[in-house]
GROMACS .gro file of C-alpha atoms in nm:
model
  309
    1UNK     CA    1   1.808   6.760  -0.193
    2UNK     CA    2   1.883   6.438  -0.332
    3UNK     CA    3   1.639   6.144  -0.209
    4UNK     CA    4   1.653   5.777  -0.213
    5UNK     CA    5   1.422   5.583  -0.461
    6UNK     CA    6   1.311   5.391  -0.123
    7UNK     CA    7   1.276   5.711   0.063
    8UNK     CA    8   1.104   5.872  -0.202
    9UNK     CA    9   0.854   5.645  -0.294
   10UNK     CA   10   0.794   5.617   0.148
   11UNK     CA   11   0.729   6.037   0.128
   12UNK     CA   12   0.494   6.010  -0.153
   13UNK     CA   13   0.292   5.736   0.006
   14UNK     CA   14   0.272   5.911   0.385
   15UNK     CA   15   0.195   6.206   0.183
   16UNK     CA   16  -0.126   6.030  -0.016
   17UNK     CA   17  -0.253   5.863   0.306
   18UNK     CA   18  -0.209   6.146   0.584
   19UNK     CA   19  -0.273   6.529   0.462
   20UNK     CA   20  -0.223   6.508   0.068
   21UNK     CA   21  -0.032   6.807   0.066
   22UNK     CA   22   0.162   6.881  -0.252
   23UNK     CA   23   0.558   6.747  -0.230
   24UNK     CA   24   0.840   6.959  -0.352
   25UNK     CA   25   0.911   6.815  -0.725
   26UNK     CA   26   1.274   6.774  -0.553
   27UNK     CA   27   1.088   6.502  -0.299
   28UNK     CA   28   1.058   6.315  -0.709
   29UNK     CA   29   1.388   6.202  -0.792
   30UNK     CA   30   1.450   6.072  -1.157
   31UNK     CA   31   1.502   5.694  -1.023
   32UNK     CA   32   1.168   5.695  -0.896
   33UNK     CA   33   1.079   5.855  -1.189
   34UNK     CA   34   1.200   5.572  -1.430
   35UNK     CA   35   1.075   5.311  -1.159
   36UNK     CA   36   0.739   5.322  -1.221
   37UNK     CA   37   0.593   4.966  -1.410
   38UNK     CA   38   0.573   4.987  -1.773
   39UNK     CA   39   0.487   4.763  -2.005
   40UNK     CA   40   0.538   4.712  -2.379
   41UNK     CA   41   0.308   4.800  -2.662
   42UNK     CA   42   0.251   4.480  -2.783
   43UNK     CA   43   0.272   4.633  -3.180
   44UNK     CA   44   0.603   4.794  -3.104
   45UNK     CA   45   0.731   4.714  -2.803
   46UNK     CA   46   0.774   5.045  -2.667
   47UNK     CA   47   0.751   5.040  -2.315
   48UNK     CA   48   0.441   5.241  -2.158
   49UNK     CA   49   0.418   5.324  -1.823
   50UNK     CA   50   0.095   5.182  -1.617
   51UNK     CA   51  -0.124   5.473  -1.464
   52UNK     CA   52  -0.206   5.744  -1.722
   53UNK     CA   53  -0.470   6.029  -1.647
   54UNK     CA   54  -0.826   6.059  -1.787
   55UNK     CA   55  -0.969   6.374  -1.871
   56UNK     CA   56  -1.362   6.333  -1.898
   57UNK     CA   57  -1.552   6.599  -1.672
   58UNK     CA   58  -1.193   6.699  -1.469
   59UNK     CA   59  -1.055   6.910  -1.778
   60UNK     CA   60  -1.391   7.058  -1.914
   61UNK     CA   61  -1.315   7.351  -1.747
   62UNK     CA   62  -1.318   7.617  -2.015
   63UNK     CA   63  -1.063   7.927  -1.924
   64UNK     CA   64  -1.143   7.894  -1.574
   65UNK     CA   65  -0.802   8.050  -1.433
   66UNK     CA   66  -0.821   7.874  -1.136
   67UNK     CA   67  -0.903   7.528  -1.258
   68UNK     CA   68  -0.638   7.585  -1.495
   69UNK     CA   69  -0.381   7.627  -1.229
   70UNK     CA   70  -0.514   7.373  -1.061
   71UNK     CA   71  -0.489   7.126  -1.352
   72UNK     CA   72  -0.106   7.261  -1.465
   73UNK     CA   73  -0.041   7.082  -1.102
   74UNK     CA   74  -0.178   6.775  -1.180
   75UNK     CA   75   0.034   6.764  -1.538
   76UNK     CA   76   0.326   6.861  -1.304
   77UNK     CA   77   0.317   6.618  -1.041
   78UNK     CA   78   0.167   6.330  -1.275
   79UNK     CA   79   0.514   6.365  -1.464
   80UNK     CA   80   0.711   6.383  -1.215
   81UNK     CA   81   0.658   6.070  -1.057
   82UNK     CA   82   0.671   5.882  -1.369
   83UNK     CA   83   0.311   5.889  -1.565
   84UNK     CA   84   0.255   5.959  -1.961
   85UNK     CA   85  -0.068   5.876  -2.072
   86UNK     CA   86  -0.330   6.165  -2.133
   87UNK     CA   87  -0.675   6.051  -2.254
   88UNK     CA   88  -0.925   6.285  -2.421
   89UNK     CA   89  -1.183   6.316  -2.673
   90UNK     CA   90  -1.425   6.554  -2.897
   91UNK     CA   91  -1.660   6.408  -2.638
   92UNK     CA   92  -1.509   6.597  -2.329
   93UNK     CA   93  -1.643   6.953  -2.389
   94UNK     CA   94  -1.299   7.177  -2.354
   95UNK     CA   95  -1.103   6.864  -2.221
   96UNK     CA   96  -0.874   6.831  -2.549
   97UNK     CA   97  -0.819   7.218  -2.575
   98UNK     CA   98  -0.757   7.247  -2.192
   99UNK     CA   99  -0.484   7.003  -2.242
  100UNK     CA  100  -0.333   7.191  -2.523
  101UNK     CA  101  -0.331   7.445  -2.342
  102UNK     CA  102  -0.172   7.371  -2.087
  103UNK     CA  103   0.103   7.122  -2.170
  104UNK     CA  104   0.234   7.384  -2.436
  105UNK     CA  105   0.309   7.601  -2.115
  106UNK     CA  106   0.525   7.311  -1.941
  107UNK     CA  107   0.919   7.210  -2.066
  108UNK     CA  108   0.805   6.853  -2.069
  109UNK     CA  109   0.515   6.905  -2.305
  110UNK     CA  110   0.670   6.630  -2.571
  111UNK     CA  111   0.731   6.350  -2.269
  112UNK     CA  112   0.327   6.298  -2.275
  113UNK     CA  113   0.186   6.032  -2.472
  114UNK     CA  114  -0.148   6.184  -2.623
  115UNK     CA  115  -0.460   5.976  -2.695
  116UNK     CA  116  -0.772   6.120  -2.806
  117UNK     CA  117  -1.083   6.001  -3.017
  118UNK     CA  118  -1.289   6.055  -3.286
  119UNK     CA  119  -1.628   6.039  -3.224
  120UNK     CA  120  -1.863   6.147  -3.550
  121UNK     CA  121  -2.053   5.970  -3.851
  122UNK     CA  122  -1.899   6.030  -4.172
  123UNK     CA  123  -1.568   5.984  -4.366
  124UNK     CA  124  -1.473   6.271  -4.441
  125UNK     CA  125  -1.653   6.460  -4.098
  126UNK     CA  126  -1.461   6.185  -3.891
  127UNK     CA  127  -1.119   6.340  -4.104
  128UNK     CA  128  -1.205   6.709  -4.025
  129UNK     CA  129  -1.305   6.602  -3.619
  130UNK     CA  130  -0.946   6.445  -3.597
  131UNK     CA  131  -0.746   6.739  -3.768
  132UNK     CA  132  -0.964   6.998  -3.488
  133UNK     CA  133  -0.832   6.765  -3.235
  134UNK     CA  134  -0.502   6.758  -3.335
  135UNK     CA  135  -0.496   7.147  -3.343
  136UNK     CA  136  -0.658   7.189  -3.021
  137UNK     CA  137  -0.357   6.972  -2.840
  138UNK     CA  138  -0.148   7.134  -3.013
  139UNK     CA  139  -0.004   6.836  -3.180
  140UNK     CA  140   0.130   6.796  -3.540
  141UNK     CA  141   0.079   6.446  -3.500
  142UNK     CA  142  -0.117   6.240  -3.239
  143UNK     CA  143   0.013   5.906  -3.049
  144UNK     CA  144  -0.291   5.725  -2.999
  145UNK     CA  145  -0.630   5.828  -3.188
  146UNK     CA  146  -0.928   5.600  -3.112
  147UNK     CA  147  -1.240   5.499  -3.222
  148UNK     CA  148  -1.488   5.635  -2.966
  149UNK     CA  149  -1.769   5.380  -2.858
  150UNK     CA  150  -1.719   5.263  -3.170
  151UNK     CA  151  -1.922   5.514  -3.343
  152UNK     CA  152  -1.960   5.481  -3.740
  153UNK     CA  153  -1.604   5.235  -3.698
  154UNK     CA  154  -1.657   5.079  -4.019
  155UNK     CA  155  -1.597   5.422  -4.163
  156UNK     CA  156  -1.327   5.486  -3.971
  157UNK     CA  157  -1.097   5.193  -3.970
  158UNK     CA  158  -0.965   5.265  -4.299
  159UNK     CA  159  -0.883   5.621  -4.225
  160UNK     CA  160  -0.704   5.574  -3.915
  161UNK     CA  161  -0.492   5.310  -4.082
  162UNK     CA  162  -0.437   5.522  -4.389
  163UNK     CA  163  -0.335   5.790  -4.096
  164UNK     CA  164  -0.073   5.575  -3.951
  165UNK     CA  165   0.057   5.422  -4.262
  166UNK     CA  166   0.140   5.829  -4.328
  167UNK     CA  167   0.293   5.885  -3.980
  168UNK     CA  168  -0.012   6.121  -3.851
  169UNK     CA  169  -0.078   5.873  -3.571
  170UNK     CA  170   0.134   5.635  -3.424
  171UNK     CA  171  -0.142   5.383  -3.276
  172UNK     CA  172  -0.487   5.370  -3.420
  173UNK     CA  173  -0.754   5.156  -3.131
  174UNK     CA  174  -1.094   5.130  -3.032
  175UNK     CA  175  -1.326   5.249  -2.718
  176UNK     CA  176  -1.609   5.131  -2.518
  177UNK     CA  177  -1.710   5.167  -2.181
  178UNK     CA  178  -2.028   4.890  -2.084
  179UNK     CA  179  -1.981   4.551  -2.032
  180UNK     CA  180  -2.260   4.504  -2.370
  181UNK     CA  181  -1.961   4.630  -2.579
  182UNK     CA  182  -1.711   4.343  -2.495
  183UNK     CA  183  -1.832   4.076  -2.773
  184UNK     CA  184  -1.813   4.363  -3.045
  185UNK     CA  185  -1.446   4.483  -2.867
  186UNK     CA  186  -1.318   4.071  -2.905
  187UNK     CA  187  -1.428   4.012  -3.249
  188UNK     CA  188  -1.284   4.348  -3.384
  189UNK     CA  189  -0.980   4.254  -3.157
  190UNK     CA  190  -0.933   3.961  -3.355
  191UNK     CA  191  -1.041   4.055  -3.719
  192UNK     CA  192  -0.875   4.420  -3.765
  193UNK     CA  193  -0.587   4.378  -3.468
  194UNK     CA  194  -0.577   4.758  -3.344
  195UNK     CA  195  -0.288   4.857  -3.143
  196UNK     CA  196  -0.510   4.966  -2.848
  197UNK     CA  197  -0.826   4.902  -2.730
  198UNK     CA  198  -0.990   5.096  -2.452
  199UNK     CA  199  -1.260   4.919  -2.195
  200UNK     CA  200  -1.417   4.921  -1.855
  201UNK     CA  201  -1.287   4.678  -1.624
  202UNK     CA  202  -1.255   4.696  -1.190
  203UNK     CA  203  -1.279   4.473  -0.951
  204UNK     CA  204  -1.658   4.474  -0.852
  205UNK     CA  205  -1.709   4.478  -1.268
  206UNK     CA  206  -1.504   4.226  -1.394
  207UNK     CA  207  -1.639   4.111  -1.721
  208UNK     CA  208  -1.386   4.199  -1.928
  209UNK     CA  209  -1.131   3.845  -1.741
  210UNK     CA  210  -1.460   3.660  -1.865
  211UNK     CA  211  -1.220   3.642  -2.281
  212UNK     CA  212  -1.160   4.024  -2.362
  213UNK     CA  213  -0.866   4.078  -2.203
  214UNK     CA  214  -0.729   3.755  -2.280
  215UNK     CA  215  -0.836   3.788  -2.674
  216UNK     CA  216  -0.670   4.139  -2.675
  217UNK     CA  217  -0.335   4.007  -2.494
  218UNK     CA  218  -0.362   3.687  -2.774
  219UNK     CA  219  -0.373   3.921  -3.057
  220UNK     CA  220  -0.126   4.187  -2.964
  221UNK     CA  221  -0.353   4.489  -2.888
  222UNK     CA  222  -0.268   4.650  -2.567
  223UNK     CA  223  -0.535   4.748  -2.340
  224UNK     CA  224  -0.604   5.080  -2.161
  225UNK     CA  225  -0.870   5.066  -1.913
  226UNK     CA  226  -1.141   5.331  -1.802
  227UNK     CA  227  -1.397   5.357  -1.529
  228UNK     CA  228  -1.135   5.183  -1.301
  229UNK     CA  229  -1.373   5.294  -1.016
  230UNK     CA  230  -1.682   5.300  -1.111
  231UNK     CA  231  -1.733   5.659  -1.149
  232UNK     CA  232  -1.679   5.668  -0.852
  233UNK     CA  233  -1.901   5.407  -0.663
  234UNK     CA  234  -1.587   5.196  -0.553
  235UNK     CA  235  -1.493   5.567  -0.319
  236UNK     CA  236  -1.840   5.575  -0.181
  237UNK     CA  237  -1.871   5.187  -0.076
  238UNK     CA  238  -1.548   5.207   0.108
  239UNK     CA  239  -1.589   5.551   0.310
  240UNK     CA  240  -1.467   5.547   0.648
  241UNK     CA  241  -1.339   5.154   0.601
  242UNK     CA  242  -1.015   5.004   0.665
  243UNK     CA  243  -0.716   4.880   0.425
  244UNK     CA  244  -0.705   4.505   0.553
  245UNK     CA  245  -0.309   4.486   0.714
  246UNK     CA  246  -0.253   4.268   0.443
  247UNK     CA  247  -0.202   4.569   0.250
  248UNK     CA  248   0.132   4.674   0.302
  249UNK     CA  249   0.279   4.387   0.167
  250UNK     CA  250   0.142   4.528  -0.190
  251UNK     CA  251   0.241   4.869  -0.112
  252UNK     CA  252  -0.106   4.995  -0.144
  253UNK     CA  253  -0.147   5.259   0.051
  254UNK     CA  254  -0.499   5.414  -0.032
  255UNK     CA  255  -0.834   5.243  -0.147
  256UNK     CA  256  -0.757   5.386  -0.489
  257UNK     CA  257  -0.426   5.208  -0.540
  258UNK     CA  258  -0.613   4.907  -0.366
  259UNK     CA  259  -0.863   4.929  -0.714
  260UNK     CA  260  -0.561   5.023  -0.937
  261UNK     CA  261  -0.358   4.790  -0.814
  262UNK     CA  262  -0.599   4.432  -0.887
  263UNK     CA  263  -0.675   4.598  -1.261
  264UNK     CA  264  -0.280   4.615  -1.292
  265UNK     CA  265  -0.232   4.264  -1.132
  266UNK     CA  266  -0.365   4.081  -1.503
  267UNK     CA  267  -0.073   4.131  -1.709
  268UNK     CA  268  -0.307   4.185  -2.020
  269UNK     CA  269  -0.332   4.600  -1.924
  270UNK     CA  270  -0.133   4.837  -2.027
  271UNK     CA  271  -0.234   5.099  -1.872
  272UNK     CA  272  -0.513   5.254  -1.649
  273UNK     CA  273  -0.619   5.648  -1.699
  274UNK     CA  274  -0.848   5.711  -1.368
  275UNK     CA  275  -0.952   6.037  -1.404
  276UNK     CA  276  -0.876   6.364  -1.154
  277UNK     CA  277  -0.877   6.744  -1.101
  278UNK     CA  278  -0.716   6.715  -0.787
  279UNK     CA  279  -0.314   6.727  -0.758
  280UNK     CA  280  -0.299   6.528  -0.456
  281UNK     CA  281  -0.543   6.263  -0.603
  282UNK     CA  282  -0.289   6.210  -0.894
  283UNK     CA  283  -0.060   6.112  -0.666
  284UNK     CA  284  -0.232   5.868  -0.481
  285UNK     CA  285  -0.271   5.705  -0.811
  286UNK     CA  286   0.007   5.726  -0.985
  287UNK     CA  287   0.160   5.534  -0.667
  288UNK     CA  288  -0.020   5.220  -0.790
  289UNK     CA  289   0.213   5.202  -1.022
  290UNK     CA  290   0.536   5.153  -0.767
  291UNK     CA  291   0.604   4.819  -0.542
  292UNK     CA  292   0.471   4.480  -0.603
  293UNK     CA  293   0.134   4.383  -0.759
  294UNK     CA  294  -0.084   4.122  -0.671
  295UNK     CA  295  -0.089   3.739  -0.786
  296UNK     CA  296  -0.393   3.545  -0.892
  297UNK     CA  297  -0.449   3.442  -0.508
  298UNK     CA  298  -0.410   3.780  -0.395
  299UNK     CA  299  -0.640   3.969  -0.662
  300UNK     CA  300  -0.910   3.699  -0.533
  301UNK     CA  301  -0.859   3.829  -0.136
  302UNK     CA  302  -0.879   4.144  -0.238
  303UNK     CA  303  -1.195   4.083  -0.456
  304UNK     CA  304  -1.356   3.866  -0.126
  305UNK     CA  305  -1.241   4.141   0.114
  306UNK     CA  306  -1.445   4.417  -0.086
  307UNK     CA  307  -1.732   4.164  -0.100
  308UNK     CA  308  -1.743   4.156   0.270
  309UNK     CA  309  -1.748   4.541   0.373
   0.00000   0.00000   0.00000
């Protein structure tokens, strides 16, 4: 059955706010697919679509048959409708080879774009880390390989440059997830330009329109953004509360495209990676990244509504 981009992207949204059940992939059709926002990477101008999919805690699941399942549907669906991004790291217990795993089972396994991390002390130990990660995604080479929190970075930086100079990697970037981190983020921003750089950034938390995400759109690095709800704080504040009616002229259609949706409205992201184990979760957010997004005037109602509940 052939649908309608309109009456596609209508299904998927009744779906995400009424019963969450799972849509036939033929509900998806490839114009929705391609309709999700992207944006270009600022070093290469290769478009990137805007909602990606973390993998901290939700993919540390081991060989948990079940989970696995569970998380094959989540790759799945988070295709389908258009997503690409898949963030990991040495960090995230089995996260990296869960991910491996699993998108070497699927006939879209190359249509990913794969970031991960390196997070040790040590030249050569940061090196050896990298290759492991590599092998446990099952990747010969890697798109995006970060710096995580910065750890031993001086070390780094000339390894992951070396790296992409040699076609390993394809972006090389940096991490961080407190607001502390930002003055470190700007000045490396501005002194090493990285392709990426990763940061926390929502709308209660919103240090980073205070000069980092200006300084990273000013120097060309685009910006992926974590902990776009708080760890989930954002969820708990806004149980049992009402969308304001205003809504629907955004096309949100869930409090978590309401929190997606202000992060996407500065033009400075790239792309957000909220994190998820749950199928129909990942696509209530990768519907953020359909319909309008909100102005400057609207990103401040939505900040004063949030304020007021």
């Amino acid at each position: 059955m052939n649908y309608s981009r309109r009456r596609a992207t209508k299904t998927l949204a009744k779906l995400a706010m009424s019963s969450f059940a799972l849509p036939p992939f033929s509900m998806v059709s490839r114009n929705q697919k391609s309709a999700m926002l992207k944006r270009p990477i600022p070093s290469s101008g290769n478009p990137l679509p805007v909602i990606g999919l973390g993998t901290w805690q939700s993919f540390d699941v081991g060989n948990d048959s079940e989970s696995r399942k569970q998380l094959t549907q989540v790759l799945s669906q988070m295709n389908a409708m258009g997503g690409k991004v898949i963030d990991s790291s040495p960090m995230y217990g089995s996260s990296e080879a869960v991910v491996g795993d699993l998108t070497s089972t699927l006939d879209f396994q190359d249509s990913f774009f794969y970031a991960t991390k390196v997070w040790t002390s040590g030249r050569q130990q940061g090196i050896d880390q990298m290759k492991r990660s590599m092998q446990k995604m099952n990747r010969k080479t890697i798109d995006l390989m970060q710096i995580h929190n910065l750890v031993d970075w001086k070390t780094h930086l000339s390894t992951l440059k070396n790296m992409k100079e040699k076609g390993e990697i394809k972006y090389w970037g940096i991490t961080h997830y407190t607001n502390a981190s930002h003055e470190v983020l700007a000045q490396l921003i501005r002194d090493e330009k990285p392709d990426f750089a990763q940061f926390n950034f929502s709308i209660r938390e919103r240090h980073a329109e205070d000069f980092l995400l200006q300084t990273a759109s000013d120097n060309g690095t685009a910006v992926i953004i974590n902990r776009p709800f708080e760890g989930g704080t954002l969820f708990r504040i806004t149980k049992g509360k009402a969308l304001p009616p205003w809504c629907k002229e955004l096309a949100i259609n869930s409090w978590a495209q309401f929190f997606l949706k202000y992060i996407l409205g500065n033009d400075a992201v790239n792309c957000v990676i909220p994190g998820t184990s749950k199928p129909r979760h990942v696509i209530d957010n990768m519907g953020a990244g359909f319909g309008k997004l909100p102005d400057t005037k609207e990103r401040n109602k939505m900040v004063q509504y949030l304020s007021n509940i």
